[in-house]
Amino acid sequence: MPKQDPMDRSSGYLKKNLETLPQKKRSEYLNQKLRGIIQYAYKNSVAFKNKMDSVGLKPKNIQTIKDLEKIPITKKADLVELQKKNPPFGGYEGVPISEMRRIFVSPGPIHEPGEMEYVELGWAQGMYAGGFRPGDIVINTFSYHMVPFALHMVDNSLHRVGCIVIPTGVGNTEQQVNVLKNFKATGFCGTPSFLLNISEKAEEMGLDLKKDLDLRVGFVAAEMLPESLRSKLEEKFGMTLRQTYGTADIGCLGYECMKKNGMHIPDDKILEIVDPETGKQLGPGKTGEIVATTFNKVYPLIRFGTGDLSIMTETSCPCGRTSPRLIKIMGRVDQVTKVRGLFVHPGQADEVASKHPQIAKYQVVVTRKEHKDEMEFYIELKEEVAQPDKLKEEIERSIRDVMKVRGDVQFVPKGKISEGARKIEDQRTWD
Ligand SMILES: [Zn+2]
């Protein structure tokens, strides 16, 4: 049961005019912002100009989101490489260093410029959609050192929403519990696993999580949030937990609203879902790589390939926000296999398995017979079932529904699938 809360956390928007734009208006708005940043980046970012010149493009060739396909994708590895050649930012920066406020050093190593006035909208939109309101006292348990997330992105965005931040950083769990208690903090920012640590420590200290603490909302990132962990934490604290997705390079790329209906794409980014092999845009409902473009003039990344896989939907959300949504993050591009022209990945195979509790272990094996791809699901069952043929049929139907490719189920004896076996084993040879 949620605690009594005087605050209305479920209705309203941070930027109503943007978040509720009708579809057509949204396209016009984004295309206009796109033309602006392309013009700006071509003029001010050496790396972007080089990229455009290398394929013979001028800013006037990019008028709409569809035109973005013409620009080669920039991957994280490309950033690292160019930063080595041309430190510190590889020419991707859109202003001189003298006009930056901070320089961040992330693992890679990779450097990110921090703008003088923080302008990013996405994280703040996500916090508001997740129930954060002006006046909330929030502990920010992300790391404040070196990397941009805690200080630059989360701290500034909490301020933008009107929250009061306690910059606790990582670790010191006992002290974090005391801070929560002493300040009657209502918000948490951090990883789901760290919130779990806090809950365990608080219980160990003899506290009643609902009575002695006042946590109402949590904004979590940087880790997957399984539904089982979400409901456990929400129940323990009597709070609402919403997750967000993004990267340190480009910022927020998705956030959940109260309806828990996938992740809304923020209004200061353009996201494409593309075929990882060709870079061509795939429509809604298709699995592909998330490629993002920001309007940030200090670090104008255009067509940044995240390496993450997702599916986009444009169906309406009952919260009233009209932005498209990422259904969920399905894994990494390098785990993808193409079967009969369609991408399959371990996340989909997991989804099939999760629909059938009888499955103890599985492995998908892709082979090629007479120039045709074959996909087999080898399955170890928890125990023998009365009607194996019926179960086989049901699982094969789930495979078709989830993976959109036909696959044959074969039950194998326990122990047949080795420990640490790849979830999808590609045994095709191409000679
Ligand atoms: Zn929504």
Short mmCIF file of C-alpha atoms and ligand atoms in Angstrom, two decimals:
data_model
loop_
_atom_site.label_atom_id
_atom_site.label_comp_id
_atom_site.label_asym_id
_atom_site.label_seq_id
_atom_site.Cartn_x
_atom_site.Cartn_y
_atom_site.Cartn_z
CA MET A 1 0.00 0.00 0.00
CA PRO A 2 1.40 3.43 -0.88
CA LYS A 3 1.78 5.84 2.00
CA GLN A 4 -0.48 8.83 2.43
CA ASP A 5 0.99 11.49 0.19
CA PRO A 6 -0.27 15.07 0.00
CA MET A 7 1.45 15.52 -3.37
CA ASP A 8 -0.25 14.75 -6.69
CA ARG A 9 2.51 12.79 -8.35
CA SER A 10 0.65 11.19 -11.20
CA SER A 11 -0.80 14.04 -13.26
CA GLY A 12 0.73 17.00 -15.07
CA TYR A 13 3.80 17.45 -17.24
CA LEU A 14 7.13 19.23 -16.97
CA LYS A 15 6.71 20.73 -20.47
CA LYS A 16 3.07 20.28 -21.37
CA ASN A 17 3.26 22.04 -24.75
CA LEU A 18 6.02 19.68 -25.93
CA GLU A 19 4.95 16.49 -24.23
CA THR A 20 1.42 16.56 -25.63
CA LEU A 21 2.20 17.74 -29.18
CA PRO A 22 0.04 16.00 -31.79
CA GLN A 23 2.01 13.54 -33.97
CA LYS A 24 2.24 15.75 -37.04
CA LYS A 25 3.26 18.81 -35.04
CA ARG A 26 5.89 16.74 -33.26
CA SER A 27 7.45 15.70 -36.58
CA GLU A 28 7.51 19.32 -37.74
CA TYR A 29 9.04 20.42 -34.45
CA LEU A 30 11.75 17.74 -34.53
CA ASN A 31 12.57 18.31 -38.19
CA GLN A 32 13.00 22.01 -37.52
CA LYS A 33 15.26 21.34 -34.51
CA LEU A 34 17.20 18.83 -36.64
CA ARG A 35 17.85 21.35 -39.42
CA GLY A 36 19.06 23.81 -36.79
CA ILE A 37 21.55 21.45 -35.14
CA ILE A 38 22.82 20.13 -38.50
CA GLN A 39 23.58 23.70 -39.64
CA TYR A 40 25.19 24.49 -36.32
CA ALA A 41 27.28 21.31 -36.04
CA TYR A 42 28.50 21.55 -39.64
CA LYS A 43 29.81 25.00 -38.91
CA ASN A 44 31.18 24.40 -35.40
CA SER A 45 32.12 20.73 -34.99
CA VAL A 46 35.17 19.65 -36.99
CA ALA A 47 34.39 15.94 -36.60
CA PHE A 48 30.83 16.36 -37.86
CA LYS A 49 31.88 18.45 -40.83
CA ASN A 50 34.46 15.80 -41.76
CA LYS A 51 31.83 13.11 -41.52
CA MET A 52 29.44 15.00 -43.80
CA ASP A 53 32.20 15.85 -46.29
CA SER A 54 33.36 12.21 -46.41
CA VAL A 55 30.03 11.21 -47.98
CA GLY A 56 29.52 14.41 -49.96
CA LEU A 57 26.70 15.82 -47.84
CA LYS A 58 25.86 19.46 -47.15
CA PRO A 59 23.50 20.63 -44.39
CA LYS A 60 20.80 21.37 -46.99
CA ASN A 61 20.66 17.62 -47.76
CA ILE A 62 19.32 16.92 -44.28
CA GLN A 63 15.81 18.32 -44.00
CA THR A 64 13.91 15.55 -42.16
CA ILE A 65 14.45 12.62 -39.82
CA LYS A 66 14.30 10.30 -42.83
CA ASP A 67 17.29 12.16 -44.35
CA LEU A 68 19.39 11.23 -41.30
CA GLU A 69 19.88 7.81 -42.93
CA LYS A 70 22.35 9.46 -45.32
CA ILE A 71 24.77 10.26 -42.47
CA PRO A 72 27.07 7.42 -41.34
CA ILE A 73 26.52 6.28 -37.75
CA THR A 74 29.11 7.26 -35.13
CA LYS A 75 29.89 4.49 -32.66
CA LYS A 76 31.43 4.76 -29.21
CA ALA A 77 34.63 3.16 -30.59
CA ASP A 78 34.81 5.93 -33.21
CA LEU A 79 34.65 8.57 -30.45
CA VAL A 80 37.48 6.89 -28.52
CA GLU A 81 39.58 6.60 -31.67
CA LEU A 82 39.11 10.22 -32.77
CA GLN A 83 39.66 11.54 -29.25
CA LYS A 84 43.04 9.81 -29.23
CA LYS A 85 44.00 11.44 -32.51
CA ASN A 86 42.59 14.82 -31.70
CA PRO A 87 42.32 15.28 -27.92
CA PRO A 88 40.41 15.98 -25.82
CA PHE A 89 37.10 15.70 -27.72
CA GLY A 90 38.09 14.45 -31.17
CA GLY A 91 36.62 17.55 -32.78
CA TYR A 92 33.08 16.57 -31.80
CA GLU A 93 32.70 19.57 -29.51
CA GLY A 94 30.64 22.46 -30.82
CA VAL A 95 32.17 25.28 -28.73
CA PRO A 96 35.75 26.15 -27.72
CA ILE A 97 36.99 24.77 -24.38
CA SER A 98 36.93 28.28 -22.91
CA GLU A 99 33.15 28.19 -23.20
CA MET A 100 32.75 24.95 -21.25
CA ARG A 101 32.05 24.66 -17.58
CA ARG A 102 33.46 21.18 -16.95
CA ILE A 103 35.32 18.34 -18.63
CA PHE A 104 34.38 14.80 -17.71
CA VAL A 105 36.52 11.68 -17.98
CA SER A 106 34.53 8.46 -18.42
CA PRO A 107 35.77 4.90 -18.80
CA GLY A 108 36.97 4.26 -22.35
CA PRO A 109 38.74 6.56 -21.70
CA ILE A 110 36.40 9.05 -23.18
CA HIS A 111 35.94 12.74 -22.47
CA GLU A 112 32.68 14.65 -22.40
CA PRO A 113 32.35 18.43 -22.44
CA GLY A 114 29.98 19.99 -19.91
CA GLU A 115 28.09 23.06 -21.02
CA MET A 116 28.12 26.35 -19.11
CA GLU A 117 24.35 26.38 -18.64
CA TYR A 118 22.86 22.90 -18.39
CA VAL A 119 20.17 22.70 -21.06
CA GLU A 120 19.24 19.03 -21.33
CA LEU A 121 15.56 18.36 -20.84
CA GLY A 122 15.27 14.56 -20.91
CA TRP A 123 16.26 13.52 -17.38
CA ALA A 124 14.12 16.25 -15.83
CA GLN A 125 11.15 15.17 -17.94
CA GLY A 126 11.71 11.63 -16.71
CA MET A 127 11.90 12.68 -13.07
CA TYR A 128 8.66 14.63 -13.35
CA ALA A 129 6.91 11.79 -15.20
CA GLY A 130 8.14 9.44 -12.48
CA GLY A 131 6.46 11.52 -9.76
CA PHE A 132 9.23 13.88 -8.58
CA ARG A 133 7.79 17.27 -7.64
CA PRO A 134 9.11 20.66 -6.49
CA GLY A 135 10.02 20.51 -2.82
CA ASP A 136 11.08 16.86 -2.81
CA ILE A 137 14.27 16.27 -0.86
CA VAL A 138 16.29 13.76 -2.89
CA ILE A 139 19.42 11.74 -2.24
CA ASN A 140 21.53 11.38 -5.39
CA THR A 141 23.58 8.23 -4.88
CA PHE A 142 25.25 8.14 -8.30
CA SER A 143 29.00 8.80 -8.40
CA TYR A 144 29.89 12.50 -8.50
CA HIS A 145 33.50 11.96 -9.52
CA MET A 146 34.92 12.25 -13.03
CA VAL A 147 31.82 11.10 -14.95
CA PRO A 148 28.98 13.41 -16.02
CA PHE A 149 25.96 11.50 -14.81
CA ALA A 150 25.49 12.41 -11.13
CA LEU A 151 26.72 15.99 -11.00
CA HIS A 152 25.99 17.28 -14.47
CA MET A 153 22.92 15.35 -15.51
CA VAL A 154 21.04 14.15 -12.43
CA ASP A 155 21.88 16.99 -10.02
CA ASN A 156 21.07 19.71 -12.57
CA SER A 157 17.87 17.97 -13.63
CA LEU A 158 16.64 17.61 -10.05
CA HIS A 159 17.24 21.33 -9.66
CA ARG A 160 15.28 21.95 -12.85
CA VAL A 161 12.28 20.04 -11.43
CA GLY A 162 12.54 22.07 -8.22
CA CYS A 163 13.85 19.33 -5.93
CA ILE A 164 16.42 19.82 -3.18
CA VAL A 165 19.45 17.55 -3.69
CA ILE A 166 21.55 15.83 -1.06
CA PRO A 167 24.66 14.79 -3.03
CA THR A 168 25.39 11.59 -1.12
CA GLY A 169 27.25 9.78 -3.93
CA VAL A 170 27.92 6.05 -3.79
CA GLY A 171 28.63 3.84 -0.78
CA ASN A 172 28.37 4.60 2.96
CA THR A 173 25.08 2.77 3.14
CA GLU A 174 24.54 3.34 6.85
CA GLN A 175 25.10 7.06 6.47
CA GLN A 176 22.70 7.11 3.52
CA VAL A 177 20.02 5.56 5.73
CA ASN A 178 20.63 8.19 8.41
CA VAL A 179 20.44 10.97 5.84
CA LEU A 180 17.14 9.59 4.52
CA LYS A 181 15.76 9.48 8.04
CA ASN A 182 17.07 12.79 9.36
CA PHE A 183 16.00 14.86 6.39
CA LYS A 184 12.77 12.94 5.76
CA ALA A 185 13.98 12.58 2.17
CA THR A 186 11.20 11.74 -0.27
CA GLY A 187 13.24 10.88 -3.37
CA PHE A 188 16.01 8.47 -4.38
CA CYS A 189 18.26 8.55 -7.45
CA GLY A 190 20.60 5.64 -8.01
CA THR A 191 20.80 2.05 -9.15
CA PRO A 192 18.09 -0.44 -8.16
CA SER A 193 20.65 -2.69 -6.51
CA PHE A 194 21.90 0.16 -4.32
CA LEU A 195 18.34 0.91 -3.22
CA LEU A 196 18.05 -2.76 -2.28
CA ASN A 197 21.28 -2.42 -0.21
CA ILE A 198 19.80 0.60 1.53
CA SER A 199 16.62 -1.30 2.36
CA GLU A 200 18.59 -4.18 3.85
CA LYS A 201 20.84 -1.89 5.86
CA ALA A 202 17.88 0.07 7.20
CA GLU A 203 16.17 -3.14 8.31
CA GLU A 204 19.41 -4.27 9.93
CA MET A 205 19.44 -0.96 11.82
CA GLY A 206 15.99 -1.82 13.15
CA LEU A 207 14.06 0.70 11.09
CA ASP A 208 10.58 0.27 9.69
CA LEU A 209 11.02 1.28 6.06
CA LYS A 210 7.52 2.68 5.73
CA LYS A 211 7.15 4.33 9.14
CA ASP A 212 10.65 5.59 9.82
CA LEU A 213 11.51 6.65 6.27
CA ASP A 214 9.56 8.89 3.90
CA LEU A 215 10.68 7.69 0.47
CA ARG A 216 7.93 8.23 -2.09
CA VAL A 217 9.68 8.21 -5.46
CA GLY A 218 12.75 6.65 -7.00
CA PHE A 219 14.48 7.36 -10.32
CA VAL A 220 16.77 4.49 -11.22
CA ALA A 221 19.24 3.97 -14.04
CA ALA A 222 22.43 2.23 -15.15
CA GLU A 223 21.10 -1.27 -14.48
CA MET A 224 18.27 -3.44 -15.71
CA LEU A 225 15.24 -3.25 -13.43
CA PRO A 226 13.51 -6.63 -13.30
CA GLU A 227 9.79 -6.32 -12.47
CA SER A 228 10.27 -8.62 -9.48
CA LEU A 229 12.85 -6.24 -7.97
CA ARG A 230 10.75 -3.20 -8.77
CA SER A 231 7.68 -4.55 -6.98
CA LYS A 232 9.77 -5.76 -4.06
CA LEU A 233 11.29 -2.30 -3.51
CA GLU A 234 8.01 -0.46 -4.15
CA GLU A 235 6.29 -2.67 -1.61
CA LYS A 236 9.07 -2.44 1.00
CA PHE A 237 9.25 1.36 1.01
CA GLY A 238 5.70 2.13 -0.11
CA MET A 239 7.18 4.13 -2.98
CA THR A 240 7.00 4.40 -6.77
CA LEU A 241 10.07 3.36 -8.74
CA ARG A 242 10.55 4.43 -12.35
CA GLN A 243 13.50 3.72 -14.60
CA THR A 244 15.25 5.72 -17.23
CA TYR A 245 17.67 4.93 -20.04
CA GLY A 246 20.46 6.90 -21.62
CA THR A 247 24.20 7.21 -22.03
CA ALA A 248 26.84 9.55 -20.61
CA ASP A 249 27.67 10.75 -24.12
CA ILE A 250 24.25 11.84 -25.25
CA GLY A 251 22.06 11.95 -22.16
CA CYS A 252 18.54 10.70 -21.53
CA LEU A 253 17.00 8.59 -24.29
CA GLY A 254 13.94 7.22 -22.54
CA TYR A 255 11.95 7.46 -19.32
CA GLU A 256 8.97 5.70 -17.80
CA CYS A 257 5.79 7.50 -16.83
CA MET A 258 3.40 6.48 -14.06
CA LYS A 259 1.62 4.14 -16.49
CA LYS A 260 4.76 1.98 -16.75
CA ASN A 261 4.17 1.65 -20.45
CA GLY A 262 7.64 1.51 -22.01
CA MET A 263 9.99 4.51 -22.05
CA HIS A 264 8.95 7.86 -23.52
CA ILE A 265 11.54 9.46 -25.76
CA PRO A 266 12.49 12.93 -24.46
CA ASP A 267 11.65 15.96 -26.60
CA ASP A 268 15.27 17.08 -26.99
CA LYS A 269 16.42 13.97 -28.88
CA ILE A 270 15.68 12.19 -32.11
CA LEU A 271 15.78 8.42 -31.91
CA GLU A 272 15.91 6.04 -34.84
CA ILE A 273 15.66 2.27 -34.63
CA VAL A 274 17.90 0.96 -37.40
CA ASP A 275 19.05 -2.25 -39.02
CA PRO A 276 22.48 -2.71 -37.38
CA GLU A 277 23.96 -3.91 -40.67
CA THR A 278 22.73 -1.23 -43.03
CA GLY A 279 21.95 1.70 -40.74
CA LYS A 280 18.56 2.04 -42.44
CA GLN A 281 15.56 3.04 -40.32
CA LEU A 282 13.11 0.32 -39.32
CA GLY A 283 9.49 1.20 -38.62
CA PRO A 284 7.68 0.89 -35.30
CA GLY A 285 7.41 -2.66 -33.99
CA LYS A 286 10.75 -3.85 -35.40
CA THR A 287 13.80 -4.71 -33.33
CA GLY A 288 16.93 -2.73 -34.16
CA GLU A 289 19.76 -0.58 -32.81
CA ILE A 290 18.94 2.67 -31.05
CA VAL A 291 20.64 5.55 -32.87
CA ALA A 292 20.32 8.96 -31.23
CA THR A 293 20.72 12.59 -32.23
CA THR A 294 20.84 15.43 -29.72
CA PHE A 295 20.25 19.16 -30.15
CA ASN A 296 23.00 19.98 -27.64
CA LYS A 297 25.29 22.59 -29.23
CA VAL A 298 28.21 21.95 -26.87
CA TYR A 299 28.40 18.27 -27.79
CA PRO A 300 26.30 17.85 -30.93
CA LEU A 301 26.38 14.10 -31.46
CA ILE A 302 24.46 13.28 -34.64
CA ARG A 303 23.47 9.66 -35.29
CA PHE A 304 25.23 8.21 -32.29
CA GLY A 305 24.95 4.40 -32.32
CA THR A 306 24.28 3.20 -28.79
CA GLY A 307 24.83 -0.50 -29.51
CA ASP A 308 21.58 -1.20 -27.62
CA LEU A 309 18.59 -2.93 -29.16
CA SER A 310 15.00 -1.89 -28.76
CA ILE A 311 11.60 -1.65 -30.41
CA MET A 312 9.77 1.66 -30.81
CA THR A 313 6.02 2.16 -30.56
CA GLU A 314 3.93 5.17 -31.56
CA THR A 315 0.66 4.01 -29.98
CA SER A 316 -0.84 6.49 -27.54
CA CYS A 317 -0.03 6.30 -23.84
CA PRO A 318 -2.81 6.82 -21.27
CA CYS A 319 -0.60 9.36 -19.44
CA GLY A 320 -1.32 11.82 -22.28
CA ARG A 321 2.27 12.14 -23.49
CA THR A 322 2.37 11.78 -27.26
CA SER A 323 6.06 10.96 -27.72
CA PRO A 324 6.98 7.57 -29.18
CA ARG A 325 8.26 5.03 -26.67
CA LEU A 326 10.95 2.38 -26.49
CA ILE A 327 9.18 -0.80 -25.46
CA LYS A 328 12.26 -2.02 -23.60
CA ILE A 329 15.98 -2.50 -24.00
CA MET A 330 16.46 -5.97 -25.42
CA GLY A 331 20.22 -6.39 -25.25
CA ARG A 332 23.30 -5.49 -27.25
CA VAL A 333 23.74 -5.39 -30.99
CA ASP A 334 26.73 -7.73 -30.86
CA GLN A 335 24.47 -10.53 -29.55
CA VAL A 336 22.18 -10.36 -32.56
CA THR A 337 21.83 -13.15 -35.08
CA LYS A 338 19.93 -12.90 -38.34
CA VAL A 339 17.64 -15.82 -39.17
CA ARG A 340 15.79 -15.89 -42.49
CA GLY A 341 16.37 -12.16 -42.81
CA LEU A 342 15.07 -11.28 -39.34
CA PHE A 343 17.07 -10.33 -36.26
CA VAL A 344 16.82 -12.64 -33.29
CA HIS A 345 18.50 -11.99 -29.98
CA PRO A 346 18.80 -13.54 -26.52
CA GLY A 347 16.24 -11.13 -25.03
CA GLN A 348 13.54 -12.56 -27.29
CA ALA A 349 14.58 -16.13 -26.48
CA ASP A 350 14.33 -15.28 -22.77
CA GLU A 351 10.86 -13.88 -23.36
CA VAL A 352 9.76 -17.14 -25.00
CA ALA A 353 11.20 -19.12 -22.09
CA SER A 354 9.50 -16.87 -19.52
CA LYS A 355 6.09 -17.76 -20.97
CA HIS A 356 6.58 -21.44 -20.15
CA PRO A 357 7.45 -22.15 -16.52
CA GLN A 358 8.12 -25.81 -17.37
CA ILE A 359 11.40 -24.80 -19.06
CA ALA A 360 14.51 -25.28 -16.91
CA LYS A 361 17.16 -24.45 -19.49
CA TYR A 362 17.34 -23.75 -23.19
CA GLN A 363 19.62 -23.06 -26.08
CA VAL A 364 18.77 -21.77 -29.53
CA VAL A 365 20.84 -23.26 -32.34
CA VAL A 366 20.84 -21.79 -35.82
CA THR A 367 22.01 -23.98 -38.68
CA ARG A 368 21.80 -23.93 -42.44
CA LYS A 369 20.40 -26.82 -44.48
CA GLU A 370 20.18 -26.66 -48.26
CA HIS A 371 20.71 -22.90 -48.22
CA LYS A 372 17.92 -22.33 -45.72
CA ASP A 373 18.25 -21.17 -42.13
CA GLU A 374 16.91 -23.52 -39.48
CA MET A 375 16.34 -22.49 -35.89
CA GLU A 376 16.05 -25.06 -33.16
CA PHE A 377 15.15 -24.56 -29.52
CA TYR A 378 16.78 -27.22 -27.37
CA ILE A 379 14.93 -27.37 -24.07
CA GLU A 380 15.55 -29.11 -20.77
CA LEU A 381 12.34 -29.39 -18.76
CA LYS A 382 12.14 -29.04 -14.98
CA GLU A 383 10.26 -32.35 -14.90
CA GLU A 384 8.54 -34.64 -17.36
CA VAL A 385 5.20 -33.37 -18.61
CA ALA A 386 2.10 -35.42 -19.38
CA GLN A 387 1.61 -34.13 -22.92
CA PRO A 388 4.98 -33.15 -24.38
CA ASP A 389 3.56 -32.75 -27.90
CA LYS A 390 1.07 -30.18 -26.67
CA LEU A 391 3.78 -28.24 -24.83
CA LYS A 392 6.03 -28.41 -27.90
CA GLU A 393 3.26 -26.90 -29.98
CA GLU A 394 2.63 -24.14 -27.42
CA ILE A 395 6.29 -23.17 -27.21
CA GLU A 396 6.60 -23.14 -31.00
CA ARG A 397 3.64 -20.77 -31.12
CA SER A 398 5.37 -18.48 -28.58
CA ILE A 399 8.51 -18.55 -30.72
CA ARG A 400 6.50 -17.41 -33.74
CA ASP A 401 4.76 -14.69 -31.72
CA VAL A 402 7.85 -13.29 -30.04
CA MET A 403 10.64 -13.88 -32.53
CA LYS A 404 8.56 -13.69 -35.74
CA VAL A 405 10.54 -16.66 -37.08
CA ARG A 406 9.54 -20.31 -37.07
CA GLY A 407 11.59 -22.50 -34.74
CA ASP A 408 11.44 -26.19 -33.88
CA VAL A 409 11.37 -27.29 -30.27
CA GLN A 410 13.34 -30.34 -29.19
CA PHE A 411 13.25 -31.60 -25.63
CA VAL A 412 16.62 -32.89 -24.48
CA PRO A 413 17.65 -34.78 -21.31
CA LYS A 414 18.83 -32.83 -18.27
CA GLY A 415 22.52 -31.91 -18.44
CA LYS A 416 22.62 -31.94 -22.24
CA ILE A 417 22.95 -28.14 -22.46
CA SER A 418 26.34 -27.27 -21.02
CA GLU A 419 26.83 -24.62 -18.33
CA GLY A 420 27.74 -21.28 -19.83
CA ALA A 421 26.48 -22.27 -23.29
CA ARG A 422 25.64 -19.28 -25.51
CA LYS A 423 21.91 -18.61 -25.55
CA ILE A 424 21.95 -18.35 -29.31
CA GLU A 425 24.54 -20.54 -31.01
CA ASP A 426 25.10 -19.77 -34.66
CA GLN A 427 26.46 -22.91 -36.34
CA ARG A 428 26.03 -21.78 -39.91
CA THR A 429 28.92 -21.98 -42.31
CA TRP A 430 28.94 -19.94 -45.46
CA ASP A 431 31.30 -21.70 -47.87
ZN ZN B 1 3.08 7.56 -20.61
#
